[in-house]
């Protein structure tokens, strides 16, 4: 009750980090770490750097009015790297030495972390650490076995900080990581940051790439990594079939049949939420290709999805 509380307290505020995604990741970027920028969460498909600033006010209430007795300001930098072939990973974080004024010296901190989506987060940190010096810690993330075809719910890690100082009521603050998700959809257990787009490279498929480039030259921008809107994967097989029939239920042109190009390749792909006739005609196309090129594209897409754990509604781009 208010009448029983001390008239001295710690009040905490935080600068909420803004999200910033890096360029879409291709196969060579799987191991690249996200860069770090103050007061931002910078992400790619498998990595996050979150750098936040925290401010603690040491306050005493005198005659019903708060009087600031001191401050402690510091930053926390998290570096998380998920794994494409495991649902267990570790995270490092550092707590900087605080800049203090007045009675801001001698403030202690305890750190906690809690995850979801089937993942358990455990903090390793010198609890009760005094902000007068820097410290570091780790978070161990472990996930239970994931059955084949199973996709765990999306989750974030919630970080909690409790501040104490003798003679003052404690203060606390919390913030969350970027969203991630673990799965075993294709028989490979792993995790990815869902809001970070990836990219599939189709340059080795000449006719398919040619058709996509032609569409882009006329203003089609969906899936274009150079300033276009991303595509979004769709798992629903029934809707995929409807999307394909909506644009490919046409006779093979005579000249294409003579050239052996009898497979209709649609773009955006039928297996996207932008597929079929969901976009205006100027934002979609079909290309007639040989069956072996169409089959090669299917294999490329499946392998790419497995490697980057691309699931329903995930954003991605197409390099063509």
PDB file of C-alpha atoms in Angstrom:
ATOM      1  CA  UNK A   1       0.000   0.000   0.000  1.00  0.00           C
ATOM      2  CA  UNK A   2       1.174   3.531  -0.721  1.00  0.00           C
ATOM      3  CA  UNK A   3       1.185   4.512   2.942  1.00  0.00           C
ATOM      4  CA  UNK A   4       3.589   1.644   3.696  1.00  0.00           C
ATOM      5  CA  UNK A   5       6.081   2.338   0.898  1.00  0.00           C
ATOM      6  CA  UNK A   6       9.402   4.048   1.436  1.00  0.00           C
ATOM      7  CA  UNK A   7       9.614   7.686   0.361  1.00  0.00           C
ATOM      8  CA  UNK A   8      12.794   6.794  -1.563  1.00  0.00           C
ATOM      9  CA  UNK A   9      12.675   4.877  -4.852  1.00  0.00           C
ATOM     10  CA  UNK A  10      14.404   3.971  -8.102  1.00  0.00           C
ATOM     11  CA  UNK A  11      12.600   5.058 -11.250  1.00  0.00           C
ATOM     12  CA  UNK A  12      13.679   3.467 -14.526  1.00  0.00           C
ATOM     13  CA  UNK A  13      13.178   4.463 -18.152  1.00  0.00           C
ATOM     14  CA  UNK A  14      14.434   2.932 -21.395  1.00  0.00           C
ATOM     15  CA  UNK A  15      14.907   4.151 -24.941  1.00  0.00           C
ATOM     16  CA  UNK A  16      12.858   1.659 -26.959  1.00  0.00           C
ATOM     17  CA  UNK A  17      15.012   0.244 -29.769  1.00  0.00           C
ATOM     18  CA  UNK A  18      13.808   0.649 -33.343  1.00  0.00           C
ATOM     19  CA  UNK A  19      13.873  -2.294 -35.748  1.00  0.00           C
ATOM     20  CA  UNK A  20      16.197  -2.255 -38.717  1.00  0.00           C
ATOM     21  CA  UNK A  21      16.567  -5.183 -41.122  1.00  0.00           C
ATOM     22  CA  UNK A  22      19.693  -5.673 -43.176  1.00  0.00           C
ATOM     23  CA  UNK A  23      19.680  -6.516 -46.887  1.00  0.00           C
ATOM     24  CA  UNK A  24      18.009  -9.841 -47.747  1.00  0.00           C
ATOM     25  CA  UNK A  25      20.310 -12.770 -47.086  1.00  0.00           C
ATOM     26  CA  UNK A  26      21.490 -15.064 -49.855  1.00  0.00           C
ATOM     27  CA  UNK A  27      23.286 -18.411 -49.334  1.00  0.00           C
ATOM     28  CA  UNK A  28      26.683 -16.767 -48.712  1.00  0.00           C
ATOM     29  CA  UNK A  29      25.262 -14.644 -45.881  1.00  0.00           C
ATOM     30  CA  UNK A  30      24.054 -17.449 -43.626  1.00  0.00           C
ATOM     31  CA  UNK A  31      26.837 -16.950 -41.063  1.00  0.00           C
ATOM     32  CA  UNK A  32      27.025 -13.140 -41.204  1.00  0.00           C
ATOM     33  CA  UNK A  33      26.428 -11.400 -37.864  1.00  0.00           C
ATOM     34  CA  UNK A  34      24.032  -8.476 -37.682  1.00  0.00           C
ATOM     35  CA  UNK A  35      25.762  -5.143 -37.159  1.00  0.00           C
ATOM     36  CA  UNK A  36      25.173  -3.094 -33.998  1.00  0.00           C
ATOM     37  CA  UNK A  37      23.652   0.387 -33.815  1.00  0.00           C
ATOM     38  CA  UNK A  38      22.734   2.213 -30.607  1.00  0.00           C
ATOM     39  CA  UNK A  39      19.019   2.117 -29.749  1.00  0.00           C
ATOM     40  CA  UNK A  40      18.232  -0.263 -32.599  1.00  0.00           C
ATOM     41  CA  UNK A  41      17.505  -3.935 -33.127  1.00  0.00           C
ATOM     42  CA  UNK A  42      19.448  -4.852 -36.255  1.00  0.00           C
ATOM     43  CA  UNK A  43      18.591  -8.232 -37.736  1.00  0.00           C
ATOM     44  CA  UNK A  44      19.230 -10.649 -40.550  1.00  0.00           C
ATOM     45  CA  UNK A  45      17.803 -14.127 -41.025  1.00  0.00           C
ATOM     46  CA  UNK A  46      19.883 -15.795 -38.294  1.00  0.00           C
ATOM     47  CA  UNK A  47      21.374 -12.973 -36.249  1.00  0.00           C
ATOM     48  CA  UNK A  48      20.334 -10.035 -34.099  1.00  0.00           C
ATOM     49  CA  UNK A  49      22.164  -7.188 -32.383  1.00  0.00           C
ATOM     50  CA  UNK A  50      20.033  -5.259 -29.911  1.00  0.00           C
ATOM     51  CA  UNK A  51      21.572  -2.223 -28.224  1.00  0.00           C
ATOM     52  CA  UNK A  52      19.464  -0.327 -25.676  1.00  0.00           C
ATOM     53  CA  UNK A  53      20.049   2.525 -23.239  1.00  0.00           C
ATOM     54  CA  UNK A  54      18.642   2.516 -19.708  1.00  0.00           C
ATOM     55  CA  UNK A  55      18.316   5.434 -17.263  1.00  0.00           C
ATOM     56  CA  UNK A  56      17.817   5.038 -13.496  1.00  0.00           C
ATOM     57  CA  UNK A  57      16.704   7.990 -11.354  1.00  0.00           C
ATOM     58  CA  UNK A  58      17.380   7.833  -7.613  1.00  0.00           C
ATOM     59  CA  UNK A  59      14.447   9.717  -6.118  1.00  0.00           C
ATOM     60  CA  UNK A  60      13.322  10.754  -2.641  1.00  0.00           C
ATOM     61  CA  UNK A  61       9.876  12.167  -1.996  1.00  0.00           C
ATOM     62  CA  UNK A  62       9.999  15.263   0.171  1.00  0.00           C
ATOM     63  CA  UNK A  63       6.727  16.918   1.252  1.00  0.00           C
ATOM     64  CA  UNK A  64       4.920  14.931  -1.427  1.00  0.00           C
ATOM     65  CA  UNK A  65       7.236  16.027  -4.223  1.00  0.00           C
ATOM     66  CA  UNK A  66       9.941  13.902  -5.874  1.00  0.00           C
ATOM     67  CA  UNK A  67      13.490  15.163  -5.465  1.00  0.00           C
ATOM     68  CA  UNK A  68      16.169  13.756  -7.774  1.00  0.00           C
ATOM     69  CA  UNK A  69      19.154  12.621  -5.706  1.00  0.00           C
ATOM     70  CA  UNK A  70      21.204  11.028  -8.489  1.00  0.00           C
ATOM     71  CA  UNK A  71      21.191   9.126 -11.767  1.00  0.00           C
ATOM     72  CA  UNK A  72      22.779   6.088 -13.387  1.00  0.00           C
ATOM     73  CA  UNK A  73      22.728   5.714 -17.185  1.00  0.00           C
ATOM     74  CA  UNK A  74      24.131   2.720 -19.048  1.00  0.00           C
ATOM     75  CA  UNK A  75      23.619   0.582 -22.146  1.00  0.00           C
ATOM     76  CA  UNK A  76      23.107  -3.116 -22.823  1.00  0.00           C
ATOM     77  CA  UNK A  77      24.242  -4.776 -26.036  1.00  0.00           C
ATOM     78  CA  UNK A  78      22.868  -8.199 -27.021  1.00  0.00           C
ATOM     79  CA  UNK A  79      24.290 -10.382 -29.779  1.00  0.00           C
ATOM     80  CA  UNK A  80      22.138 -13.387 -30.674  1.00  0.00           C
ATOM     81  CA  UNK A  81      22.941 -15.910 -33.387  1.00  0.00           C
ATOM     82  CA  UNK A  82      20.404 -18.605 -34.210  1.00  0.00           C
ATOM     83  CA  UNK A  83      21.286 -21.891 -35.901  1.00  0.00           C
ATOM     84  CA  UNK A  84      19.895 -23.278 -39.153  1.00  0.00           C
ATOM     85  CA  UNK A  85      20.559 -26.851 -37.969  1.00  0.00           C
ATOM     86  CA  UNK A  86      19.763 -26.688 -34.248  1.00  0.00           C
ATOM     87  CA  UNK A  87      17.037 -25.302 -31.991  1.00  0.00           C
ATOM     88  CA  UNK A  88      19.528 -24.585 -29.186  1.00  0.00           C
ATOM     89  CA  UNK A  89      21.672 -21.458 -29.213  1.00  0.00           C
ATOM     90  CA  UNK A  90      23.461 -19.013 -26.942  1.00  0.00           C
ATOM     91  CA  UNK A  91      23.420 -15.240 -26.671  1.00  0.00           C
ATOM     92  CA  UNK A  92      25.993 -12.819 -25.301  1.00  0.00           C
ATOM     93  CA  UNK A  93      25.209  -9.486 -23.661  1.00  0.00           C
ATOM     94  CA  UNK A  94      27.249  -6.736 -22.048  1.00  0.00           C
ATOM     95  CA  UNK A  95      26.194  -4.157 -19.480  1.00  0.00           C
ATOM     96  CA  UNK A  96      28.297  -1.012 -19.755  1.00  0.00           C
ATOM     97  CA  UNK A  97      29.725   0.942 -16.832  1.00  0.00           C
ATOM     98  CA  UNK A  98      27.102   3.468 -15.791  1.00  0.00           C
ATOM     99  CA  UNK A  99      27.555   7.212 -15.969  1.00  0.00           C
ATOM    100  CA  UNK A 100      26.442   8.337 -12.523  1.00  0.00           C
ATOM    101  CA  UNK A 101      25.613  11.509 -10.670  1.00  0.00           C
ATOM    102  CA  UNK A 102      25.022  12.007  -6.948  1.00  0.00           C
ATOM    103  CA  UNK A 103      23.500   8.946  -5.304  1.00  0.00           C
ATOM    104  CA  UNK A 104      23.411   7.099  -8.638  1.00  0.00           C
ATOM    105  CA  UNK A 105      26.477   5.202  -7.450  1.00  0.00           C
ATOM    106  CA  UNK A 106      25.935   1.853  -5.786  1.00  0.00           C
ATOM    107  CA  UNK A 107      22.862   0.751  -7.765  1.00  0.00           C
ATOM    108  CA  UNK A 108      22.696  -3.034  -8.154  1.00  0.00           C
ATOM    109  CA  UNK A 109      21.072  -4.991 -10.988  1.00  0.00           C
ATOM    110  CA  UNK A 110      19.619  -8.475 -11.474  1.00  0.00           C
ATOM    111  CA  UNK A 111      18.909  -9.739 -15.002  1.00  0.00           C
ATOM    112  CA  UNK A 112      16.306 -12.279 -16.152  1.00  0.00           C
ATOM    113  CA  UNK A 113      15.212 -13.680 -19.519  1.00  0.00           C
ATOM    114  CA  UNK A 114      12.106 -15.555 -20.554  1.00  0.00           C
ATOM    115  CA  UNK A 115      11.279 -17.062 -23.939  1.00  0.00           C
ATOM    116  CA  UNK A 116       8.328 -18.875 -25.494  1.00  0.00           C
ATOM    117  CA  UNK A 117       7.451 -20.998 -28.497  1.00  0.00           C
ATOM    118  CA  UNK A 118       8.857 -24.127 -26.856  1.00  0.00           C
ATOM    119  CA  UNK A 119      12.208 -22.473 -26.041  1.00  0.00           C
ATOM    120  CA  UNK A 120      13.546 -21.951 -22.509  1.00  0.00           C
ATOM    121  CA  UNK A 121      15.951 -19.085 -21.775  1.00  0.00           C
ATOM    122  CA  UNK A 122      18.446 -19.307 -18.875  1.00  0.00           C
ATOM    123  CA  UNK A 123      20.553 -16.303 -17.805  1.00  0.00           C
ATOM    124  CA  UNK A 124      24.155 -16.573 -16.628  1.00  0.00           C
ATOM    125  CA  UNK A 125      25.113 -13.265 -15.029  1.00  0.00           C
ATOM    126  CA  UNK A 126      26.727 -12.027 -11.778  1.00  0.00           C
ATOM    127  CA  UNK A 127      23.377 -11.159 -10.192  1.00  0.00           C
ATOM    128  CA  UNK A 128      23.480  -8.172  -7.859  1.00  0.00           C
ATOM    129  CA  UNK A 129      26.189  -6.574  -9.983  1.00  0.00           C
ATOM    130  CA  UNK A 130      26.862  -2.907  -9.215  1.00  0.00           C
ATOM    131  CA  UNK A 131      26.439  -0.588 -12.184  1.00  0.00           C
ATOM    132  CA  UNK A 132      29.609   1.274 -11.183  1.00  0.00           C
ATOM    133  CA  UNK A 133      31.528  -1.167 -13.417  1.00  0.00           C
ATOM    134  CA  UNK A 134      30.868  -3.094 -16.635  1.00  0.00           C
ATOM    135  CA  UNK A 135      29.760  -6.727 -16.701  1.00  0.00           C
ATOM    136  CA  UNK A 136      28.851  -9.395 -19.218  1.00  0.00           C
ATOM    137  CA  UNK A 137      26.617 -12.419 -19.325  1.00  0.00           C
ATOM    138  CA  UNK A 138      25.070 -15.054 -21.553  1.00  0.00           C
ATOM    139  CA  UNK A 139      21.640 -16.488 -22.225  1.00  0.00           C
ATOM    140  CA  UNK A 140      21.355 -20.198 -23.002  1.00  0.00           C
ATOM    141  CA  UNK A 141      18.342 -21.075 -25.149  1.00  0.00           C
ATOM    142  CA  UNK A 142      17.165 -24.676 -25.302  1.00  0.00           C
ATOM    143  CA  UNK A 143      14.222 -26.071 -27.238  1.00  0.00           C
ATOM    144  CA  UNK A 144      12.554 -29.430 -26.819  1.00  0.00           C
ATOM    145  CA  UNK A 145      12.495 -31.969 -29.635  1.00  0.00           C
ATOM    146  CA  UNK A 146      10.396 -30.824 -32.603  1.00  0.00           C
ATOM    147  CA  UNK A 147       8.474 -33.478 -34.535  1.00  0.00           C
ATOM    148  CA  UNK A 148       8.763 -33.766 -38.323  1.00  0.00           C
ATOM    149  CA  UNK A 149       6.518 -31.238 -40.133  1.00  0.00           C
ATOM    150  CA  UNK A 150       6.093 -29.315 -36.879  1.00  0.00           C
ATOM    151  CA  UNK A 151       6.440 -25.511 -36.731  1.00  0.00           C
ATOM    152  CA  UNK A 152       6.776 -24.038 -33.253  1.00  0.00           C
ATOM    153  CA  UNK A 153       4.934 -20.783 -32.441  1.00  0.00           C
ATOM    154  CA  UNK A 154       6.747 -17.515 -32.997  1.00  0.00           C
ATOM    155  CA  UNK A 155       8.388 -16.133 -29.869  1.00  0.00           C
ATOM    156  CA  UNK A 156      10.517 -13.358 -28.410  1.00  0.00           C
ATOM    157  CA  UNK A 157      12.914 -13.262 -25.498  1.00  0.00           C
ATOM    158  CA  UNK A 158      11.737 -10.871 -22.773  1.00  0.00           C
ATOM    159  CA  UNK A 159      14.618  -9.378 -20.788  1.00  0.00           C
ATOM    160  CA  UNK A 160      13.909  -8.093 -17.289  1.00  0.00           C
ATOM    161  CA  UNK A 161      16.069  -5.837 -15.111  1.00  0.00           C
ATOM    162  CA  UNK A 162      15.496  -5.220 -11.390  1.00  0.00           C
ATOM    163  CA  UNK A 163      17.464  -2.416  -9.726  1.00  0.00           C
ATOM    164  CA  UNK A 164      18.103  -2.157  -5.995  1.00  0.00           C
ATOM    165  CA  UNK A 165      19.871   0.214  -3.626  1.00  0.00           C
ATOM    166  CA  UNK A 166      19.770   0.086   0.177  1.00  0.00           C
ATOM    167  CA  UNK A 167      17.116   2.449   1.503  1.00  0.00           C
ATOM    168  CA  UNK A 168      15.211   2.708  -1.795  1.00  0.00           C
ATOM    169  CA  UNK A 169      12.274   0.834  -3.271  1.00  0.00           C
ATOM    170  CA  UNK A 170      13.401  -1.307  -6.243  1.00  0.00           C
ATOM    171  CA  UNK A 171      12.835  -0.256  -9.848  1.00  0.00           C
ATOM    172  CA  UNK A 172      12.447  -2.426 -12.917  1.00  0.00           C
ATOM    173  CA  UNK A 173      12.291  -2.344 -16.694  1.00  0.00           C
ATOM    174  CA  UNK A 174      11.880  -4.876 -19.496  1.00  0.00           C
ATOM    175  CA  UNK A 175      12.160  -5.116 -23.283  1.00  0.00           C
ATOM    176  CA  UNK A 176      12.019  -7.839 -25.912  1.00  0.00           C
ATOM    177  CA  UNK A 177      14.135  -9.286 -28.698  1.00  0.00           C
ATOM    178  CA  UNK A 178      13.138  -9.619 -32.330  1.00  0.00           C
ATOM    179  CA  UNK A 179      10.669 -12.394 -33.181  1.00  0.00           C
ATOM    180  CA  UNK A 180      12.074 -15.833 -33.956  1.00  0.00           C
ATOM    181  CA  UNK A 181      10.628 -19.275 -34.658  1.00  0.00           C
ATOM    182  CA  UNK A 182      11.942 -22.842 -34.604  1.00  0.00           C
ATOM    183  CA  UNK A 183      10.707 -25.671 -36.833  1.00  0.00           C
ATOM    184  CA  UNK A 184      11.361 -29.121 -38.249  1.00  0.00           C
ATOM    185  CA  UNK A 185       9.133 -28.715 -41.283  1.00  0.00           C
ATOM    186  CA  UNK A 186      11.557 -30.254 -43.787  1.00  0.00           C
ATOM    187  CA  UNK A 187      13.299 -32.700 -41.467  1.00  0.00           C
ATOM    188  CA  UNK A 188      15.997 -30.188 -40.422  1.00  0.00           C
ATOM    189  CA  UNK A 189      15.494 -28.647 -36.990  1.00  0.00           C
ATOM    190  CA  UNK A 190      16.543 -25.003 -36.766  1.00  0.00           C
ATOM    191  CA  UNK A 191      15.423 -21.462 -36.024  1.00  0.00           C
ATOM    192  CA  UNK A 192      15.238 -18.141 -37.871  1.00  0.00           C
ATOM    193  CA  UNK A 193      14.257 -14.520 -37.285  1.00  0.00           C
ATOM    194  CA  UNK A 194      10.939 -14.406 -39.076  1.00  0.00           C
ATOM    195  CA  UNK A 195      10.696 -10.703 -39.973  1.00  0.00           C
ATOM    196  CA  UNK A 196      14.103 -10.654 -41.685  1.00  0.00           C
ATOM    197  CA  UNK A 197      13.663 -11.357 -45.412  1.00  0.00           C
ATOM    198  CA  UNK A 198      15.863 -13.824 -47.209  1.00  0.00           C
ATOM    199  CA  UNK A 199      16.390 -14.173 -50.968  1.00  0.00           C
ATOM    200  CA  UNK A 200      16.436 -17.037 -53.439  1.00  0.00           C
ATOM    201  CA  UNK A 201      18.853 -16.867 -56.382  1.00  0.00           C
ATOM    202  CA  UNK A 202      17.419 -18.021 -59.733  1.00  0.00           C
ATOM    203  CA  UNK A 203      20.144 -16.610 -61.986  1.00  0.00           C
ATOM    204  CA  UNK A 204      21.211 -20.109 -63.072  1.00  0.00           C
ATOM    205  CA  UNK A 205      17.737 -20.691 -64.586  1.00  0.00           C
ATOM    206  CA  UNK A 206      17.988 -18.627 -67.794  1.00  0.00           C
ATOM    207  CA  UNK A 207      14.418 -18.574 -69.125  1.00  0.00           C
ATOM    208  CA  UNK A 208      12.799 -18.167 -65.716  1.00  0.00           C
ATOM    209  CA  UNK A 209      15.167 -15.326 -64.796  1.00  0.00           C
ATOM    210  CA  UNK A 210      14.592 -13.729 -68.194  1.00  0.00           C
ATOM    211  CA  UNK A 211      10.837 -13.688 -67.643  1.00  0.00           C
ATOM    212  CA  UNK A 212      11.194 -12.103 -64.188  1.00  0.00           C
ATOM    213  CA  UNK A 213      13.629  -9.459 -65.460  1.00  0.00           C
ATOM    214  CA  UNK A 214      11.295  -8.607 -68.336  1.00  0.00           C
ATOM    215  CA  UNK A 215       8.416  -8.099 -65.906  1.00  0.00           C
ATOM    216  CA  UNK A 216      10.591  -5.857 -63.737  1.00  0.00           C
ATOM    217  CA  UNK A 217      11.686  -3.806 -66.720  1.00  0.00           C
ATOM    218  CA  UNK A 218       8.011  -2.929 -67.229  1.00  0.00           C
ATOM    219  CA  UNK A 219       7.455  -1.963 -63.586  1.00  0.00           C
ATOM    220  CA  UNK A 220       6.787  -5.265 -61.849  1.00  0.00           C
ATOM    221  CA  UNK A 221       8.455  -4.850 -58.475  1.00  0.00           C
ATOM    222  CA  UNK A 222       7.207  -7.600 -56.168  1.00  0.00           C
ATOM    223  CA  UNK A 223      10.119  -9.740 -55.019  1.00  0.00           C
ATOM    224  CA  UNK A 224      12.683  -7.309 -56.465  1.00  0.00           C
ATOM    225  CA  UNK A 225      15.542  -6.909 -53.925  1.00  0.00           C
ATOM    226  CA  UNK A 226      16.350  -3.518 -55.457  1.00  0.00           C
ATOM    227  CA  UNK A 227      13.583  -1.525 -53.826  1.00  0.00           C
ATOM    228  CA  UNK A 228      10.553  -3.747 -54.462  1.00  0.00           C
ATOM    229  CA  UNK A 229       8.061  -5.185 -52.005  1.00  0.00           C
ATOM    230  CA  UNK A 230       8.800  -8.700 -50.728  1.00  0.00           C
ATOM    231  CA  UNK A 231       6.857 -11.794 -51.622  1.00  0.00           C
ATOM    232  CA  UNK A 232       5.384 -13.898 -48.803  1.00  0.00           C
ATOM    233  CA  UNK A 233       5.509 -17.667 -48.774  1.00  0.00           C
ATOM    234  CA  UNK A 234       2.243 -19.643 -48.542  1.00  0.00           C
ATOM    235  CA  UNK A 235       2.069 -23.263 -47.415  1.00  0.00           C
ATOM    236  CA  UNK A 236      -1.612 -23.905 -48.275  1.00  0.00           C
ATOM    237  CA  UNK A 237      -1.396 -26.498 -51.086  1.00  0.00           C
ATOM    238  CA  UNK A 238      -5.055 -26.091 -52.095  1.00  0.00           C
ATOM    239  CA  UNK A 239      -4.667 -22.337 -52.630  1.00  0.00           C
ATOM    240  CA  UNK A 240      -1.361 -22.906 -54.439  1.00  0.00           C
ATOM    241  CA  UNK A 241      -3.205 -25.101 -56.952  1.00  0.00           C
ATOM    242  CA  UNK A 242      -5.914 -22.451 -57.401  1.00  0.00           C
ATOM    243  CA  UNK A 243      -3.294 -19.754 -57.947  1.00  0.00           C
ATOM    244  CA  UNK A 244      -1.536 -21.809 -60.615  1.00  0.00           C
ATOM    245  CA  UNK A 245      -4.759 -22.668 -62.440  1.00  0.00           C
ATOM    246  CA  UNK A 246      -5.795 -19.012 -62.423  1.00  0.00           C
ATOM    247  CA  UNK A 247      -2.845 -17.995 -64.604  1.00  0.00           C
ATOM    248  CA  UNK A 248      -1.574 -21.168 -66.294  1.00  0.00           C
ATOM    249  CA  UNK A 249      -4.803 -22.716 -67.600  1.00  0.00           C
ATOM    250  CA  UNK A 250      -4.006 -21.548 -71.128  1.00  0.00           C
ATOM    251  CA  UNK A 251      -2.856 -23.453 -74.246  1.00  0.00           C
ATOM    252  CA  UNK A 252       0.861 -23.698 -74.941  1.00  0.00           C
ATOM    253  CA  UNK A 253       1.694 -21.248 -77.763  1.00  0.00           C
ATOM    254  CA  UNK A 254       2.695 -22.992 -80.997  1.00  0.00           C
ATOM    255  CA  UNK A 255       6.183 -21.454 -81.130  1.00  0.00           C
ATOM    256  CA  UNK A 256       6.841 -22.449 -77.508  1.00  0.00           C
ATOM    257  CA  UNK A 257       5.729 -26.018 -78.198  1.00  0.00           C
ATOM    258  CA  UNK A 258       8.112 -26.220 -81.162  1.00  0.00           C
ATOM    259  CA  UNK A 259      10.930 -25.016 -78.880  1.00  0.00           C
ATOM    260  CA  UNK A 260      10.084 -27.637 -76.271  1.00  0.00           C
ATOM    261  CA  UNK A 261       9.084 -24.950 -73.742  1.00  0.00           C
ATOM    262  CA  UNK A 262       5.783 -26.462 -72.591  1.00  0.00           C
ATOM    263  CA  UNK A 263       5.901 -25.765 -68.839  1.00  0.00           C
ATOM    264  CA  UNK A 264       4.103 -22.654 -67.604  1.00  0.00           C
ATOM    265  CA  UNK A 265       6.146 -20.839 -64.994  1.00  0.00           C
ATOM    266  CA  UNK A 266       4.152 -18.211 -63.111  1.00  0.00           C
ATOM    267  CA  UNK A 267       5.528 -15.186 -61.273  1.00  0.00           C
ATOM    268  CA  UNK A 268       4.839 -14.321 -58.546  1.00  0.00           C
ATOM    269  CA  UNK A 269       4.940 -17.995 -57.673  1.00  0.00           C
ATOM    270  CA  UNK A 270       1.682 -19.819 -56.994  1.00  0.00           C
ATOM    271  CA  UNK A 271       3.081 -20.651 -53.552  1.00  0.00           C
ATOM    272  CA  UNK A 272       2.994 -17.006 -52.425  1.00  0.00           C
ATOM    273  CA  UNK A 273       0.238 -14.808 -51.067  1.00  0.00           C
ATOM    274  CA  UNK A 274       0.848 -12.589 -54.097  1.00  0.00           C
ATOM    275  CA  UNK A 275       0.402 -15.511 -56.530  1.00  0.00           C
ATOM    276  CA  UNK A 276      -2.397 -16.253 -59.005  1.00  0.00           C
ATOM    277  CA  UNK A 277      -4.405 -13.150 -59.829  1.00  0.00           C
ATOM    278  CA  UNK A 278      -3.997 -11.466 -56.439  1.00  0.00           C
ATOM    279  CA  UNK A 279      -1.868  -8.730 -58.026  1.00  0.00           C
ATOM    280  CA  UNK A 280      -2.785  -6.479 -60.975  1.00  0.00           C
ATOM    281  CA  UNK A 281      -1.818  -7.786 -64.417  1.00  0.00           C
ATOM    282  CA  UNK A 282       1.124  -5.370 -64.620  1.00  0.00           C
ATOM    283  CA  UNK A 283       2.676  -6.987 -61.547  1.00  0.00           C
ATOM    284  CA  UNK A 284       2.609 -10.615 -62.745  1.00  0.00           C
ATOM    285  CA  UNK A 285       3.640 -12.739 -65.698  1.00  0.00           C
ATOM    286  CA  UNK A 286       3.979 -16.273 -67.034  1.00  0.00           C
ATOM    287  CA  UNK A 287       6.988 -17.663 -68.890  1.00  0.00           C
ATOM    288  CA  UNK A 288       7.073 -20.837 -70.996  1.00  0.00           C
ATOM    289  CA  UNK A 289      10.110 -22.957 -70.105  1.00  0.00           C
ATOM    290  CA  UNK A 290      11.381 -26.471 -70.608  1.00  0.00           C
ATOM    291  CA  UNK A 291      10.248 -28.996 -68.024  1.00  0.00           C
ATOM    292  CA  UNK A 292      13.777 -29.658 -66.736  1.00  0.00           C
ATOM    293  CA  UNK A 293      14.232 -25.954 -65.926  1.00  0.00           C
ATOM    294  CA  UNK A 294      10.874 -25.841 -64.153  1.00  0.00           C
ATOM    295  CA  UNK A 295      11.811 -28.955 -62.152  1.00  0.00           C
ATOM    296  CA  UNK A 296      15.198 -27.456 -61.267  1.00  0.00           C
ATOM    297  CA  UNK A 297      13.464 -24.360 -59.932  1.00  0.00           C
ATOM    298  CA  UNK A 298      11.249 -26.504 -57.697  1.00  0.00           C
ATOM    299  CA  UNK A 299      14.291 -28.279 -56.255  1.00  0.00           C
ATOM    300  CA  UNK A 300      16.121 -24.975 -55.733  1.00  0.00           C
ATOM    301  CA  UNK A 301      13.159 -23.498 -53.875  1.00  0.00           C
ATOM    302  CA  UNK A 302      12.755 -26.531 -51.625  1.00  0.00           C
ATOM    303  CA  UNK A 303      16.451 -26.556 -50.691  1.00  0.00           C
ATOM    304  CA  UNK A 304      16.423 -22.811 -50.065  1.00  0.00           C
ATOM    305  CA  UNK A 305      13.355 -23.022 -47.848  1.00  0.00           C
ATOM    306  CA  UNK A 306      14.974 -25.797 -45.811  1.00  0.00           C
ATOM    307  CA  UNK A 307      18.239 -23.872 -45.372  1.00  0.00           C
ATOM    308  CA  UNK A 308      16.580 -20.591 -44.389  1.00  0.00           C
ATOM    309  CA  UNK A 309      13.540 -22.043 -42.573  1.00  0.00           C
ATOM    310  CA  UNK A 310      11.074 -20.083 -44.714  1.00  0.00           C
ATOM    311  CA  UNK A 311       7.527 -20.701 -43.489  1.00  0.00           C
ATOM    312  CA  UNK A 312       4.007 -19.374 -44.017  1.00  0.00           C
ATOM    313  CA  UNK A 313       3.842 -15.574 -44.430  1.00  0.00           C
ATOM    314  CA  UNK A 314       7.660 -15.165 -44.270  1.00  0.00           C
ATOM    315  CA  UNK A 315       8.963 -12.359 -46.529  1.00  0.00           C
ATOM    316  CA  UNK A 316      11.568 -12.973 -49.228  1.00  0.00           C
ATOM    317  CA  UNK A 317      13.010 -11.633 -52.478  1.00  0.00           C
ATOM    318  CA  UNK A 318      14.005 -13.211 -55.790  1.00  0.00           C
ATOM    319  CA  UNK A 319      17.395 -12.605 -57.425  1.00  0.00           C
ATOM    320  CA  UNK A 320      17.021 -12.976 -61.188  1.00  0.00           C
TER     321      UNK A 320
END
